């Protein structure tokens, strides 16, 4: 099942869980919430507006379990969360100045380490600019990230 990039909801928060919890712990939290919010378990004297809120909460709990209760979709969701966290903490755009890069005499190029663990390489011809703007998706070195 392919996991689409959905508007970000914190499925762990919806289940009252932490990402470090195992599948058994997640299932226990899911089952408790389902019993609490299931439409068939609601008393007759609950106001209509509250019933609708509880139904919506039940639907969210069910969606959370569909994602977190399946190893494959949980893994994809966790990767998406990690990527989103990185996008929030790291700049998407960055400036690298030639004077901040190291000159590699043997290869006749400038190099700079990338935050991902790779490195940016700028040839002598590319170095004619005073600075190089590095944007997500633009690779300035022959090495893959």
Short mmCIF file of C-alpha atoms in Angstrom, two decimals:
data_model
loop_
_atom_site.label_atom_id
_atom_site.label_comp_id
_atom_site.label_asym_id
_atom_site.label_seq_id
_atom_site.Cartn_x
_atom_site.Cartn_y
_atom_site.Cartn_z
CA UNK A 1 0.00 0.00 0.00
CA UNK A 2 1.61 3.26 -1.09
CA UNK A 3 1.47 6.06 1.46
CA UNK A 4 0.51 9.41 -0.01
CA UNK A 5 1.78 12.67 1.41
CA UNK A 6 -1.30 13.70 3.36
CA UNK A 7 -1.90 16.97 5.15
CA UNK A 8 0.18 16.38 8.23
CA UNK A 9 -1.66 14.92 11.18
CA UNK A 10 0.14 13.55 14.17
CA UNK A 11 -1.27 10.03 14.16
CA UNK A 12 0.73 9.15 17.28
CA UNK A 13 -0.84 12.05 19.20
CA UNK A 14 -4.30 10.96 18.05
CA UNK A 15 -3.67 7.53 19.63
CA UNK A 16 -2.02 9.11 22.68
CA UNK A 17 1.18 7.26 21.79
CA UNK A 18 4.87 7.89 21.22
CA UNK A 19 6.78 6.94 18.03
CA UNK A 20 9.02 4.68 20.12
CA UNK A 21 6.13 2.44 21.16
CA UNK A 22 5.89 -1.00 19.60
CA UNK A 23 2.94 -2.39 17.65
CA UNK A 24 1.46 -4.14 20.70
CA UNK A 25 1.45 -0.90 22.73
CA UNK A 26 -0.07 1.02 19.83
CA UNK A 27 -2.79 -1.61 19.44
CA UNK A 28 -3.68 -1.42 23.14
CA UNK A 29 -4.06 2.35 22.94
CA UNK A 30 -6.11 2.04 19.77
CA UNK A 31 -8.45 -0.54 21.35
CA UNK A 32 -9.04 1.62 24.45
CA UNK A 33 -9.92 4.64 22.31
CA UNK A 34 -12.17 2.65 19.97
CA UNK A 35 -14.20 1.41 22.94
CA UNK A 36 -14.46 4.95 24.27
CA UNK A 37 -15.46 6.65 21.00
CA UNK A 38 -17.26 3.95 19.02
CA UNK A 39 -20.69 5.28 17.90
CA UNK A 40 -22.46 2.16 19.19
CA UNK A 41 -21.03 2.75 22.68
CA UNK A 42 -22.45 6.28 23.10
CA UNK A 43 -25.23 6.88 25.57
CA UNK A 44 -28.57 8.18 24.29
CA UNK A 45 -28.49 11.34 26.42
CA UNK A 46 -25.37 12.79 24.74
CA UNK A 47 -26.11 16.08 22.90
CA UNK A 48 -26.15 15.83 19.08
CA UNK A 49 -23.14 18.14 18.65
CA UNK A 50 -21.05 16.04 21.00
CA UNK A 51 -22.11 12.86 19.20
CA UNK A 52 -20.80 14.32 15.92
CA UNK A 53 -17.50 15.28 17.60
CA UNK A 54 -17.13 11.76 18.98
CA UNK A 55 -17.86 10.22 15.57
CA UNK A 56 -15.18 12.44 14.00
CA UNK A 57 -12.76 11.46 16.76
CA UNK A 58 -13.57 7.79 16.14
CA UNK A 59 -12.84 8.25 12.41
CA UNK A 60 -9.48 9.88 13.22
CA UNK A 61 -8.58 7.06 15.61
CA UNK A 62 -9.44 4.52 12.92
CA UNK A 63 -7.31 6.38 10.35
CA UNK A 64 -4.40 6.55 12.79
CA UNK A 65 -4.60 2.80 13.35
CA UNK A 66 -4.77 2.07 9.61
CA UNK A 67 -1.45 3.90 9.21
CA UNK A 68 0.35 2.94 12.43
CA UNK A 69 -1.02 -0.60 12.69
CA UNK A 70 0.56 -1.65 9.40
CA UNK A 71 4.35 -2.05 9.47
CA UNK A 72 4.79 -0.78 5.90
CA UNK A 73 2.63 2.34 6.18
CA UNK A 74 4.02 3.07 9.67
CA UNK A 75 7.54 2.99 8.29
CA UNK A 76 6.58 5.31 5.42
CA UNK A 77 4.78 7.65 7.83
CA UNK A 78 7.79 7.71 10.18
CA UNK A 79 10.08 8.56 7.25
CA UNK A 80 7.71 11.34 6.17
CA UNK A 81 7.66 12.72 9.73
CA UNK A 82 11.45 12.63 9.85
CA UNK A 83 11.70 14.43 6.50
CA UNK A 84 9.18 17.05 7.63
CA UNK A 85 11.13 17.56 10.87
CA UNK A 86 14.33 18.09 8.89
CA UNK A 87 12.60 20.58 6.61
CA UNK A 88 11.49 22.54 9.67
CA UNK A 89 14.91 22.58 11.33
CA UNK A 90 17.21 22.92 8.34
CA UNK A 91 17.12 25.73 5.81
CA UNK A 92 15.89 24.70 2.40
CA UNK A 93 18.05 27.41 0.85
CA UNK A 94 21.62 28.03 1.94
CA UNK A 95 24.49 30.13 0.69
CA UNK A 96 27.97 28.73 0.37
CA UNK A 97 30.78 31.19 -0.18
CA UNK A 98 33.91 30.13 -2.01
CA UNK A 99 36.06 31.49 0.81
CA UNK A 100 34.30 29.02 3.14
CA UNK A 101 35.11 26.09 0.83
CA UNK A 102 38.38 24.16 0.66
CA UNK A 103 40.51 24.25 -2.48
CA UNK A 104 41.51 20.78 -3.67
CA UNK A 105 44.69 21.33 -5.63
CA UNK A 106 44.84 17.81 -7.11
CA UNK A 107 41.30 17.93 -8.51
CA UNK A 108 41.35 21.69 -9.10
CA UNK A 109 38.01 22.27 -7.43
CA UNK A 110 36.47 23.71 -4.30
CA UNK A 111 34.75 21.34 -1.88
CA UNK A 112 32.48 21.76 1.11
CA UNK A 113 30.84 19.15 3.29
CA UNK A 114 27.06 18.92 3.07
CA UNK A 115 24.82 18.51 6.11
CA UNK A 116 23.64 15.19 4.64
CA UNK A 117 27.15 13.73 4.80
CA UNK A 118 27.97 14.19 1.11
CA UNK A 119 30.02 17.00 -0.29
CA UNK A 120 29.56 19.82 -2.74
CA UNK A 121 32.18 20.21 -5.44
CA UNK A 122 32.62 23.34 -7.53
CA UNK A 123 34.97 23.30 -10.52
CA UNK A 124 37.30 26.18 -11.35
CA UNK A 125 34.88 27.31 -14.11
CA UNK A 126 31.90 27.29 -11.76
CA UNK A 127 33.94 29.20 -9.18
CA UNK A 128 33.87 32.38 -11.26
CA UNK A 129 30.75 33.44 -9.36
CA UNK A 130 31.31 35.04 -5.92
CA UNK A 131 28.77 32.68 -4.30
CA UNK A 132 26.66 29.73 -5.29
CA UNK A 133 23.06 29.41 -4.18
CA UNK A 134 22.24 25.84 -3.26
CA UNK A 135 18.58 24.91 -3.38
CA UNK A 136 16.90 21.63 -2.47
CA UNK A 137 17.23 19.22 -5.35
CA UNK A 138 20.20 20.98 -6.94
CA UNK A 139 23.33 18.85 -6.76
CA UNK A 140 26.64 20.59 -7.38
CA UNK A 141 28.83 17.55 -7.02
CA UNK A 142 29.08 14.26 -8.88
CA UNK A 143 28.48 12.23 -5.71
CA UNK A 144 24.99 11.17 -4.78
CA UNK A 145 23.55 12.11 -1.39
#
